[in-house]
Amino acid sequence: MRRPPLLLILAAVSAVAHVVGVLVAAPLWHGAEVLSLALLLGYAVAAGLPAPRWAVPAALVPLIVDAVRTMPAEPGAGDVGWVMYGSGDSAVDRTAGFDAALAGSWAALVAVAVLLVAYRGRGRRRHLIAAAVAAAPVVGYAAVRVADVGAAVAASTRIVEVRTGTTPTRVTGSGQGQADVVPALVLAVLPPLALALTALALAALLAGRGRRLAATGAALLAVLALPLLDAALAAVPHPLEADGTALFAWFAIPPTSAMPQPVAALSAVVELAAYLLLVAGVTGADRAAQAVPAPAAG
């Protein structure tokens, strides 16, 4: 077997090992994700880097760095946890959700931005329209989640006002908490939305160049933004009843003793599959398509 396909297969096997370890909250090997991405970089080099030759390595380096930084996965990361909604005199950290979202998405966002810069150009109208249509549910979901959490916080504030009507100072503090939560929610959804929109823009450009496999990988990264969005909102203290509209939170698929982290495992599947498709589509596969369009004659 030729070396490039072998490297790609080994990268996929390492990715599967990482996903299984996430699913059971007991890594088969702590370096599986790092090895998968490193093998993917080796595959890209062996298969032949497309022009510009720096694009794929520059996109993979932050992913490898982030995989090393988060290795090993913490056991029980998907276990049940409690979020305490503070009393009227407690302050809300406005950047808590933003920090959580950025920590989970910065590497993918940098990788997508690098590829977007490398393969920038005018996309075909039908691909741009498709990207805009695909972006609408992601933006709509973020808006629904922010509105739902904000409404729950407002309702909680009204309850506090009724129960503590004889304590004006406490009522005032609760109102301040509500004012702090709304900006925190907006900040929390910005990194996942940036990832989704950037990934869909890249998918449109790659599809316009005939790189359909790579475009599919980029589109999967937009899907990854959804669980990242719910995780970011979970970092902002809010009443538990506001989680009724969370479709991609860690509890969306009930954990079991055998599979304690199903949502985290699915997120890992989407993420690593996106990287495999992106690199395979830009390098080895769809070789007939040009990575960079030839300049127009005349």
Coordinates of C-alpha atoms in Angstrom, one line a residue:
M1 CA 0.0 0.0 0.0
R2 CA 1.2 3.5 -0.8
R3 CA 2.4 5.6 2.1
P4 CA -0.2 8.5 1.9
P5 CA -3.3 6.2 2.1
L6 CA -1.7 4.2 4.9
L7 CA -1.1 7.4 6.9
L8 CA -4.7 8.5 6.3
I9 CA -6.0 5.1 7.5
L10 CA -3.9 5.2 10.6
A11 CA -5.1 8.8 11.3
A12 CA -8.7 7.5 11.1
V13 CA -8.0 4.6 13.4
S14 CA -6.4 6.9 16.0
A15 CA -9.4 9.2 15.7
V16 CA -11.7 6.2 16.4
A17 CA -9.6 5.3 19.5
H18 CA -9.9 8.8 20.8
V19 CA -13.7 8.9 20.3
V20 CA -14.1 5.5 22.1
G21 CA -12.0 6.9 25.0
V22 CA -14.2 10.0 25.2
L23 CA -17.4 7.9 25.1
V24 CA -16.4 5.7 28.0
A25 CA -14.5 8.5 29.9
A26 CA -11.5 6.2 30.0
P27 CA -8.9 7.1 27.2
L28 CA -7.6 4.0 25.4
W29 CA -4.5 6.0 24.9
H30 CA -4.1 9.6 26.0
G31 CA -2.2 10.6 22.9
A32 CA -4.7 9.2 20.3
E33 CA -6.0 12.6 19.2
V34 CA -2.6 14.1 18.9
L35 CA -1.4 11.1 16.9
S36 CA -4.4 11.3 14.6
L37 CA -3.7 15.0 13.8
A38 CA 0.0 14.4 13.5
L39 CA -0.6 11.5 11.0
L40 CA -3.0 13.7 9.1
L41 CA -0.2 16.3 8.8
G42 CA 2.1 13.6 7.6
Y43 CA -0.5 12.4 5.1
A44 CA -0.9 15.9 3.7
V45 CA 2.9 16.3 3.2
A46 CA 3.3 12.8 1.7
A47 CA 0.3 13.3 -0.7
G48 CA 1.5 16.6 -1.9
L49 CA 0.6 20.0 -0.4
P50 CA -1.6 22.1 -2.7
A51 CA -0.8 25.7 -3.4
P52 CA -0.3 27.6 -1.3
R53 CA 1.9 25.0 0.4
W54 CA 1.8 26.6 3.8
A55 CA -2.0 26.5 4.2
V56 CA -2.6 23.0 5.4
P57 CA 0.3 22.7 7.8
A58 CA -0.5 26.2 9.2
A59 CA -4.1 25.0 9.7
L60 CA -3.1 21.8 11.4
V61 CA -0.5 23.2 13.8
P62 CA -3.0 25.0 16.1
L63 CA -5.2 21.8 16.2
I64 CA -2.2 19.8 17.3
V65 CA -1.2 22.4 19.9
D66 CA -4.7 22.4 21.3
A67 CA -4.8 18.5 21.3
V68 CA -1.6 18.5 23.3
R69 CA -2.9 21.2 25.6
T70 CA -6.0 19.3 26.4
M71 CA -4.4 15.8 26.7
P72 CA -5.4 13.7 28.5
A73 CA -9.2 14.1 28.5
E74 CA -10.3 14.6 32.1
P75 CA -12.2 11.5 33.3
G76 CA -15.9 12.1 34.0
A77 CA -16.0 15.4 32.1
G78 CA -19.5 14.7 31.1
D79 CA -20.8 13.7 34.6
V80 CA -23.7 15.5 36.1
G81 CA -22.8 18.8 37.6
W82 CA -24.6 21.6 39.4
V83 CA -24.8 25.2 38.4
M84 CA -25.9 27.4 41.2
Y85 CA -27.9 30.5 40.3
G86 CA -26.6 33.2 42.7
S87 CA -28.6 35.3 45.1
G88 CA -29.4 38.9 44.6
D89 CA -26.1 40.1 45.8
S90 CA -23.9 37.8 43.7
A91 CA -22.1 39.1 40.7
V92 CA -22.1 37.4 37.3
D93 CA -18.8 36.9 35.4
R94 CA -19.7 38.4 32.0
T95 CA -16.8 36.6 30.3
A96 CA -17.3 33.1 31.8
G97 CA -19.2 31.8 28.8
F98 CA -17.0 33.6 26.3
D99 CA -13.9 32.1 27.9
A100 CA -15.4 28.6 27.9
A101 CA -16.5 29.0 24.2
L102 CA -13.1 30.3 23.1
A103 CA -11.2 27.6 24.9
G104 CA -13.2 25.0 23.0
S105 CA -13.2 26.6 19.6
W106 CA -10.1 28.7 19.2
A107 CA -8.0 26.0 17.4
A108 CA -10.8 25.1 14.9
L109 CA -11.5 28.8 14.3
V110 CA -7.8 29.6 13.6
A111 CA -7.5 26.5 11.3
V112 CA -10.6 27.5 9.3
A113 CA -9.5 31.2 9.1
V114 CA -6.1 30.1 7.8
L115 CA -7.7 28.0 5.0
L116 CA -10.2 30.8 4.3
V117 CA -7.4 33.3 3.7
A118 CA -5.4 30.7 1.7
Y119 CA -8.3 29.9 -0.6
R120 CA -10.0 33.2 -0.7
G121 CA -11.8 34.4 -3.8
R122 CA -15.2 34.9 -5.3
G123 CA -17.5 32.0 -4.7
R124 CA -20.3 30.8 -6.9
R125 CA -23.6 32.3 -6.1
R126 CA -25.4 29.0 -5.6
H127 CA -22.8 27.9 -3.1
L128 CA -23.0 31.2 -1.2
I129 CA -26.7 31.0 -1.1
A130 CA -26.5 27.4 0.3
A131 CA -24.0 28.6 2.9
A132 CA -26.4 31.4 4.0
V133 CA -29.3 29.0 4.2
A134 CA -27.2 26.6 6.3
A135 CA -26.1 29.5 8.6
A136 CA -29.7 30.5 9.3
P137 CA -30.5 27.5 11.7
V138 CA -27.3 28.0 13.6
V139 CA -27.9 31.7 14.1
G140 CA -31.6 31.0 14.9
Y141 CA -30.7 28.4 17.5
A142 CA -28.2 30.8 19.2
A143 CA -30.9 33.5 19.3
V144 CA -33.5 31.1 20.7
R145 CA -31.1 29.8 23.4
V146 CA -30.1 33.3 24.4
A147 CA -33.7 34.5 24.5
D148 CA -34.8 31.4 26.5
V149 CA -32.1 31.8 29.1
G150 CA -32.7 35.5 29.3
A151 CA -36.4 35.0 29.8
A152 CA -35.7 32.4 32.6
V153 CA -33.4 34.9 34.3
A154 CA -36.0 37.6 34.1
A155 CA -38.7 35.2 35.5
S156 CA -36.4 34.3 38.4
T157 CA -35.8 37.9 39.1
R158 CA -39.6 38.6 39.3
I159 CA -39.9 35.6 41.7
V160 CA -37.2 37.1 43.9
E161 CA -39.0 40.4 43.9
V162 CA -42.3 38.8 45.1
R163 CA -40.6 36.8 47.8
T164 CA -38.4 39.5 49.1
G165 CA -40.7 42.5 48.7
T166 CA -39.8 43.7 52.1
T167 CA -36.1 43.8 51.3
P168 CA -35.6 46.4 48.6
T169 CA -31.8 46.1 48.6
R170 CA -32.0 42.4 47.7
V171 CA -34.4 43.1 44.8
T172 CA -32.1 45.7 43.4
G173 CA -29.2 43.3 43.5
S174 CA -31.2 40.7 41.6
G175 CA -32.0 43.2 38.9
Q176 CA -28.3 43.9 38.5
G177 CA -27.7 40.2 38.1
Q178 CA -30.2 40.0 35.3
A179 CA -28.4 43.0 33.6
D180 CA -25.1 41.1 33.9
V181 CA -26.4 37.8 32.5
V182 CA -27.7 39.1 29.1
P183 CA -24.3 40.6 28.0
A184 CA -22.7 37.4 29.2
L185 CA -25.0 35.3 27.1
V186 CA -24.3 37.4 24.0
L187 CA -20.6 37.1 24.5
A188 CA -20.8 33.4 25.1
V189 CA -22.3 32.7 21.6
L190 CA -19.9 34.8 19.6
P191 CA -17.0 32.3 19.3
P192 CA -19.3 29.3 18.2
L193 CA -21.1 31.6 15.7
A194 CA -17.8 32.9 14.4
L195 CA -16.7 29.3 13.8
A196 CA -20.0 28.3 12.1
L197 CA -20.1 31.3 9.8
T198 CA -16.4 31.1 8.9
A199 CA -16.6 27.3 8.3
L200 CA -19.6 27.8 6.0
A201 CA -17.9 30.5 4.1
L202 CA -14.9 28.2 3.6
A203 CA -17.3 25.4 2.5
A204 CA -18.8 27.6 -0.1
L205 CA -15.3 28.6 -1.5
L206 CA -14.1 25.0 -1.6
A207 CA -17.3 23.8 -3.3
G208 CA -16.8 26.4 -5.9
R209 CA -13.3 25.0 -6.6
G210 CA -14.7 21.5 -7.0
R211 CA -13.4 20.3 -3.6
R212 CA -16.6 18.7 -2.5
L213 CA -15.0 16.4 0.0
A214 CA -13.2 19.3 1.7
A215 CA -16.3 21.4 1.6
T216 CA -18.2 18.7 3.4
G217 CA -15.5 18.7 6.1
A218 CA -15.8 22.5 6.5
A219 CA -19.6 22.2 6.8
L220 CA -19.2 19.7 9.6
L221 CA -17.3 22.3 11.6
A222 CA -20.4 24.4 11.4
V223 CA -22.3 21.6 13.1
L224 CA -19.6 21.4 15.8
A225 CA -20.5 25.0 16.7
L226 CA -23.8 23.8 18.1
P227 CA -22.6 21.7 21.1
L228 CA -19.9 24.4 21.7
L229 CA -22.7 27.0 21.9
D230 CA -24.6 25.0 24.5
A231 CA -21.4 24.4 26.5
A232 CA -20.7 28.1 26.5
L233 CA -24.1 29.0 27.7
A234 CA -23.9 26.4 30.4
A235 CA -20.9 28.3 31.8
V236 CA -23.1 31.3 32.4
P237 CA -25.1 30.9 35.7
H238 CA -28.8 30.6 35.0
P239 CA -31.9 28.8 36.2
L240 CA -32.0 25.1 35.3
E241 CA -35.4 25.4 33.7
A242 CA -33.8 27.5 30.9
D243 CA -32.1 24.3 29.6
G244 CA -35.3 22.9 28.1
T245 CA -34.3 24.2 24.7
A246 CA -30.7 22.9 24.9
L247 CA -30.6 20.3 22.1
F248 CA -26.8 19.8 22.1
A249 CA -25.9 20.0 25.7
W250 CA -24.1 17.2 27.5
F251 CA -27.4 15.8 28.8
A252 CA -29.1 15.9 25.4
I253 CA -28.4 12.1 25.2
P254 CA -28.7 10.7 28.7
P255 CA -25.4 9.4 30.0
T256 CA -25.1 5.8 31.3
S257 CA -22.6 4.0 33.4
A258 CA -21.2 2.3 30.2
M259 CA -21.3 5.4 28.1
P260 CA -20.9 8.5 30.4
Q261 CA -20.1 11.0 27.6
P262 CA -22.3 10.3 24.5
V263 CA -22.6 14.0 23.4
A264 CA -18.9 14.7 23.9
A265 CA -18.1 11.5 21.9
L266 CA -20.4 12.6 19.1
S267 CA -18.8 16.1 19.1
A268 CA -15.4 14.4 18.8
V269 CA -16.7 12.3 15.9
V270 CA -17.9 15.4 14.0
E271 CA -14.7 17.4 14.7
L272 CA -12.2 14.7 13.7
A273 CA -14.2 13.6 10.7
A274 CA -14.3 17.3 9.6
Y275 CA -10.5 17.5 9.8
L276 CA -10.0 14.2 8.0
L277 CA -12.4 15.2 5.2
L278 CA -10.9 18.7 4.9
V279 CA -7.3 17.5 4.6
A280 CA -8.1 14.6 2.4
G281 CA -10.3 16.8 0.1
V282 CA -7.7 19.5 -0.2
T283 CA -4.7 17.2 -0.8
G284 CA -5.1 13.6 -2.0
A285 CA -8.8 13.5 -3.0
D286 CA -10.3 15.7 -5.8
R287 CA -6.8 16.0 -7.2
A288 CA -8.3 16.9 -10.6
A289 CA -9.6 20.2 -9.1
Q290 CA -7.2 23.0 -8.8
A291 CA -6.5 24.3 -5.3
V292 CA -6.0 27.8 -6.6
P293 CA -7.8 28.8 -9.8
A294 CA -5.7 29.7 -12.8
P295 CA -5.6 33.4 -13.7
A296 CA -7.9 34.4 -16.5
A297 CA -6.2 34.8 -19.9
G298 CA -5.9 38.3 -21.1

